[in-house]
Amino acid sequence: VQLQASGGGLVQPGGSLRLSCVASGSIFSGNAMAWYRQAPGNERELVAYITRDLTFDYADSVKGRFAISRDNTKNTVYLQMYGLKPEDTAVYYCNAGIKDFGVPYRPQFWGQGTLVTVSS
């Protein structure tokens, strides 16, 4: 397994969760990292990405509530989620990919998903 995600679970609206994804060294060091999510009946969407030089961006729906970070000593990318809403319910996927200036993020390697359920 090259990308291993964890940290999903059931949380009440307004709550917080932190997702983690450990990648193999070669994949992590050579790529930007991202989180996608897919809710039932919806297409998979990009939630956030972070490049090797720590530039990042977020989907408008999560700006101000989610924070992506990476620890290069642990080959790990995190997604800290605050103020969770029922519409954040989805399977969240870790991804390693390519992000060049002025070009959309391009996914390359996928991890397995971790389910986040926001419900009272």
Short mmCIF file of C-alpha atoms in Angstrom, two decimals:
data_model
loop_
_atom_site.label_atom_id
_atom_site.label_comp_id
_atom_site.label_asym_id
_atom_site.label_seq_id
_atom_site.Cartn_x
_atom_site.Cartn_y
_atom_site.Cartn_z
CA VAL A 1 0.00 0.00 0.00
CA GLN A 2 1.51 3.31 -1.06
CA LEU A 3 -1.03 5.68 0.51
CA GLN A 4 -2.78 4.78 3.77
CA ALA A 5 -5.51 7.09 5.05
CA SER A 6 -7.07 7.04 8.50
CA GLY A 7 -9.02 9.16 10.94
CA GLY A 8 -12.55 9.04 9.62
CA GLY A 9 -15.55 8.44 11.81
CA LEU A 10 -18.87 9.73 13.06
CA VAL A 11 -19.00 13.29 14.36
CA GLN A 12 -21.78 15.65 15.30
CA PRO A 13 -22.41 18.84 13.34
CA GLY A 14 -19.98 21.52 14.43
CA GLY A 15 -17.42 18.94 15.50
CA SER A 16 -13.86 18.33 14.36
CA LEU A 17 -11.83 15.48 12.90
CA ARG A 18 -8.29 15.10 11.67
CA LEU A 19 -7.53 12.79 8.76
CA SER A 20 -4.04 11.42 8.22
CA CYS A 21 -2.43 9.80 5.20
CA VAL A 22 0.94 8.09 5.29
CA ALA A 23 2.65 7.70 1.93
CA SER A 24 5.67 5.78 0.80
CA GLY A 25 8.77 7.93 0.80
CA SER A 26 9.25 8.13 -2.94
CA ILE A 27 5.67 9.10 -3.59
CA PHE A 28 5.49 11.66 -0.80
CA SER A 29 8.74 13.45 -1.51
CA GLY A 30 8.15 13.69 -5.23
CA ASN A 31 4.60 14.94 -5.31
CA ALA A 32 2.07 17.42 -4.15
CA MET A 33 -0.51 15.86 -1.86
CA ALA A 34 -4.25 16.29 -1.79
CA TRP A 35 -7.52 15.19 -0.29
CA TYR A 36 -10.58 14.41 -2.37
CA ARG A 37 -14.03 13.39 -1.22
CA GLN A 38 -16.98 11.62 -2.75
CA ALA A 39 -20.47 11.72 -1.33
CA PRO A 40 -23.11 9.18 -2.38
CA GLY A 41 -24.43 10.02 -5.81
CA ASN A 42 -21.82 12.72 -6.36
CA GLU A 43 -18.61 12.91 -8.34
CA ARG A 44 -15.29 12.86 -6.54
CA GLU A 45 -14.17 16.41 -5.80
CA LEU A 46 -10.89 18.00 -4.82
CA VAL A 47 -11.04 19.30 -1.25
CA ALA A 48 -7.51 20.62 -0.75
CA TYR A 49 -3.97 20.25 -2.00
CA ILE A 50 -0.53 21.17 -0.69
CA THR A 51 2.63 21.31 -2.76
CA ARG A 52 6.16 20.34 -1.80
CA ASP A 53 6.97 24.00 -1.15
CA LEU A 54 3.87 24.29 1.03
CA THR A 55 1.59 26.30 -1.21
CA PHE A 56 -1.99 25.17 -0.82
CA ASP A 57 -5.56 25.81 -1.81
CA TYR A 58 -9.04 24.66 -0.86
CA ALA A 59 -12.41 24.10 -2.38
CA ASP A 60 -14.66 27.07 -1.71
CA SER A 61 -17.01 24.87 0.31
CA VAL A 62 -14.35 24.17 2.96
CA LYS A 63 -12.35 27.41 3.04
CA GLY A 64 -12.02 28.71 6.57
CA ARG A 65 -13.02 25.35 8.07
CA PHE A 66 -10.42 22.85 6.81
CA ALA A 67 -6.63 23.00 7.01
CA ILE A 68 -4.21 20.83 5.05
CA SER A 69 -0.64 20.27 6.17
CA ARG A 70 2.23 17.90 5.51
CA ASP A 71 5.01 16.54 7.70
CA ASN A 72 7.96 15.69 5.50
CA THR A 73 9.70 13.82 8.33
CA LYS A 74 6.79 11.40 8.61
CA ASN A 75 5.71 11.23 4.94
CA THR A 76 2.28 12.22 6.16
CA VAL A 77 -0.37 14.65 4.99
CA TYR A 78 -3.16 15.79 7.29
CA LEU A 79 -6.58 17.31 6.85
CA GLN A 80 -7.83 19.06 9.95
CA MET A 81 -11.56 19.63 9.71
CA TYR A 82 -13.46 22.07 11.91
CA GLY A 83 -17.08 23.14 11.95
CA LEU A 84 -18.19 20.00 10.19
CA LYS A 85 -21.53 20.04 8.45
CA PRO A 86 -23.79 17.19 7.33
CA GLU A 87 -22.88 18.06 3.73
CA ASP A 88 -19.26 17.20 4.53
CA THR A 89 -20.30 13.56 4.85
CA ALA A 90 -18.33 11.59 2.28
CA VAL A 91 -15.57 9.11 1.73
CA TYR A 92 -12.32 11.07 1.85
CA TYR A 93 -9.43 9.94 -0.33
CA CYS A 94 -5.76 10.75 -0.05
CA ASN A 95 -3.93 11.51 -3.29
CA ALA A 96 -0.43 12.23 -4.52
CA GLY A 97 -0.17 14.25 -7.69
CA ILE A 98 1.23 17.13 -9.66
CA LYS A 99 0.58 20.82 -9.18
CA ASP A 100 2.34 23.24 -11.48
CA PHE A 101 1.84 27.00 -11.40
CA GLY A 102 -1.27 28.06 -13.27
CA VAL A 103 -2.37 24.50 -13.96
CA PRO A 104 -5.05 22.56 -12.07
CA TYR A 105 -3.96 19.83 -9.70
CA ARG A 106 -3.50 16.49 -11.47
CA PRO A 107 -4.10 13.35 -9.38
CA GLN A 108 -1.66 10.48 -9.83
CA PHE A 109 -1.73 7.97 -6.98
CA TRP A 110 -4.77 7.11 -4.88
CA GLY A 111 -5.10 5.75 -1.39
CA GLN A 112 -8.09 3.94 0.00
CA GLY A 113 -10.87 6.09 1.37
CA THR A 114 -11.86 6.84 4.93
CA LEU A 115 -15.51 7.55 5.72
CA VAL A 116 -16.51 10.76 7.46
CA THR A 117 -20.10 10.94 8.66
CA VAL A 118 -21.46 14.16 10.11
CA SER A 119 -24.74 13.53 11.85
CA SER A 120 -26.54 14.15 15.11
#
